[in-house]
Tab-separated table of C-alpha atoms in Angstrom:
chain	number	residue	atom	x	y	z
A	13	UNK	CA	121.295	90.198	109.678
A	14	UNK	CA	124.371	92.175	111.308
A	15	UNK	CA	123.419	95.993	113.002
A	16	UNK	CA	125.360	97.395	110.310
A	17	UNK	CA	122.718	95.799	107.456
A	18	UNK	CA	119.965	96.964	109.804
A	19	UNK	CA	121.555	100.705	109.683
A	20	UNK	CA	121.980	100.432	105.813
A	21	UNK	CA	118.222	99.370	105.689
A	22	UNK	CA	116.938	102.004	107.909
A	23	UNK	CA	119.237	104.690	105.883
A	24	UNK	CA	117.608	103.491	102.271
A	25	UNK	CA	114.134	103.153	103.489
A	26	UNK	CA	114.619	107.184	104.822
A	27	UNK	CA	116.111	108.316	101.378
A	28	UNK	CA	113.378	106.234	99.462
A	29	UNK	CA	110.824	108.657	101.432
A	30	UNK	CA	113.005	111.772	100.360
A	31	UNK	CA	113.375	110.486	96.909
A	32	UNK	CA	109.333	109.897	97.359
A	33	UNK	CA	108.778	113.795	98.241
A	34	UNK	CA	111.359	114.887	95.521
A	35	UNK	CA	109.064	113.024	92.999
A	36	UNK	CA	106.990	115.399	90.853
A	37	UNK	CA	102.950	114.744	91.699
A	38	UNK	CA	101.051	114.081	88.507
A	39	UNK	CA	98.988	111.116	86.957
A	40	UNK	CA	101.498	108.687	87.005
A	41	UNK	CA	101.540	106.000	90.175
A	42	UNK	CA	104.657	105.136	91.553
A	43	UNK	CA	103.716	101.524	90.147
A	44	UNK	CA	102.780	103.018	86.844
A	45	UNK	CA	106.073	105.163	86.764
A	46	UNK	CA	108.031	101.962	87.623
A	47	UNK	CA	106.707	100.081	85.069
A	48	UNK	CA	107.307	102.859	82.488
A	49	UNK	CA	111.103	102.867	83.674
A	50	UNK	CA	111.343	98.827	83.505
A	51	UNK	CA	109.869	99.053	80.091
A	52	UNK	CA	112.179	102.176	78.875
A	53	UNK	CA	115.043	100.129	80.578
A	54	UNK	CA	114.764	96.573	79.282
A	55	UNK	CA	112.603	96.704	76.759
A	56	UNK	CA	108.992	95.009	75.618
A	57	UNK	CA	107.928	92.542	78.158
A	58	UNK	CA	104.957	90.247	78.346
A	59	UNK	CA	101.933	91.650	80.113
A	60	UNK	CA	102.805	88.490	82.785
A	61	UNK	CA	106.544	89.485	82.945
A	62	UNK	CA	105.389	92.756	84.475
A	63	UNK	CA	103.179	92.359	87.431
A	64	UNK	CA	105.694	90.104	89.932
A	65	UNK	CA	108.512	92.787	89.915
A	66	UNK	CA	106.253	95.816	90.671
A	67	UNK	CA	104.430	93.413	93.385
A	68	UNK	CA	101.047	94.015	92.256
A	69	UNK	CA	98.416	91.125	90.731
A	70	UNK	CA	98.537	90.100	87.428
A	71	UNK	CA	94.654	91.724	87.058
A	72	UNK	CA	96.143	94.815	88.629
A	73	UNK	CA	98.756	94.817	86.208
A	74	UNK	CA	96.240	94.362	83.123
A	75	UNK	CA	94.424	97.078	84.451
A	76	UNK	CA	97.299	99.283	84.764
A	77	UNK	CA	98.680	98.529	81.585
A	78	UNK	CA	95.440	99.437	80.149
A	79	UNK	CA	95.427	102.515	81.422
A	80	UNK	CA	98.928	103.352	80.551
A	81	UNK	CA	97.600	102.501	76.505
A	82	UNK	CA	94.625	104.753	76.842
A	83	UNK	CA	97.051	107.576	77.844
A	84	UNK	CA	99.294	107.046	75.229
A	85	UNK	CA	102.055	105.617	77.357
A	86	UNK	CA	102.527	102.064	76.402
A	87	UNK	CA	101.169	99.958	73.902
A	88	UNK	CA	100.318	96.315	73.558
A	89	UNK	CA	101.236	94.212	70.866
A	90	UNK	CA	100.911	90.528	69.670
A	91	UNK	CA	103.677	88.709	70.876
A	92	UNK	CA	105.709	87.592	67.349
A	93	UNK	CA	107.067	84.274	69.244
A	94	UNK	CA	103.472	83.283	70.635
A	95	UNK	CA	100.010	84.441	69.397
A	96	UNK	CA	98.554	84.276	72.627
A	97	UNK	CA	100.506	86.257	74.621
A	98	UNK	CA	100.665	90.211	74.646
A	99	UNK	CA	103.778	92.123	74.519
A	100	UNK	CA	103.723	96.036	76.185
A	101	UNK	CA	106.197	98.440	74.874
A	102	UNK	CA	106.545	101.891	76.230
A	103	UNK	CA	105.801	104.633	73.602
A	104	UNK	CA	107.613	107.964	72.996
A	105	UNK	CA	105.169	109.721	75.340
A	106	UNK	CA	105.996	107.249	78.210
A	107	UNK	CA	109.665	107.690	77.652
A	108	UNK	CA	108.795	111.434	77.892
A	109	UNK	CA	106.774	111.124	80.841
A	110	UNK	CA	109.605	109.105	82.402
A	111	UNK	CA	112.156	111.788	81.463
A	112	UNK	CA	110.526	114.552	82.773
A	113	UNK	CA	109.914	112.779	86.052
A	114	UNK	CA	113.372	111.813	86.172
A	115	UNK	CA	114.690	115.872	85.152
A	116	UNK	CA	112.161	117.351	87.845
A	117	UNK	CA	113.409	114.487	90.622
A	118	UNK	CA	116.950	115.370	89.869
A	119	UNK	CA	116.811	119.041	89.751
A	120	UNK	CA	115.376	118.491	93.053
A	121	UNK	CA	118.122	116.253	94.212
A	122	UNK	CA	120.717	118.470	93.266
A	123	UNK	CA	119.742	121.102	95.377
A	124	UNK	CA	119.637	118.881	98.288
A	125	UNK	CA	123.262	117.498	97.099
A	126	UNK	CA	124.496	121.131	97.127
A	127	UNK	CA	124.170	121.033	100.765
A	128	UNK	CA	126.948	118.276	100.890
A	129	UNK	CA	130.768	118.632	101.359
A	130	UNK	CA	132.873	117.495	98.637
A	131	UNK	CA	134.016	114.609	100.938
A	132	UNK	CA	129.936	113.602	101.280
A	133	UNK	CA	129.618	114.267	97.400
A	134	UNK	CA	132.552	112.026	96.566
A	135	UNK	CA	131.251	109.082	98.749
A	136	UNK	CA	127.934	109.249	97.057
A	137	UNK	CA	129.299	108.884	93.965
A	138	UNK	CA	131.326	106.488	95.200
A	139	UNK	CA	128.548	104.465	96.144
A	140	UNK	CA	126.560	104.476	92.522
A	141	UNK	CA	128.107	101.240	91.437
A	142	UNK	CA	127.446	99.313	94.372
A	143	UNK	CA	123.593	100.631	94.343
A	144	UNK	CA	123.629	99.803	91.001
A	145	UNK	CA	124.921	96.240	91.647
A	146	UNK	CA	122.440	96.093	94.527
A	147	UNK	CA	119.375	97.024	92.114
A	148	UNK	CA	120.313	94.786	89.737
A	149	UNK	CA	120.271	91.780	92.377
A	150	UNK	CA	116.743	92.700	93.323
A	151	UNK	CA	115.736	92.844	89.620
A	152	UNK	CA	117.187	89.253	89.294
A	153	UNK	CA	115.619	88.078	92.368
A	154	UNK	CA	111.871	89.528	91.095
A	155	UNK	CA	112.119	87.937	87.766
């Protein structure tokens, strides 16, 4: 690891803390929100595919999905290709909850972005494709 890599990691850590502070407080934990975003982004998943990327145990994910299901944010159905397995999907209410969190966070972040110079703002925009690619690499590793 280079000094530059360490500086990037430190910057990401600080920005992650900022994003956490901008995220609205509510009934969804960070793991619940992340699981719903995953279901929204990539469609239904087997229960067994959800726990590792979130960094929790399979029993903890089972409890989380049970709670999301009780709250109407997710639903379980039988896997059409394997009757022994369960598939978890996001519901319309789950999509609305994710959209609400995203909108509140985006509004708060928009206020912060106003403090940047046009050049700094352009640098953030220019970094977005690389950040997306890093996120994709991380998601691939987690599966």
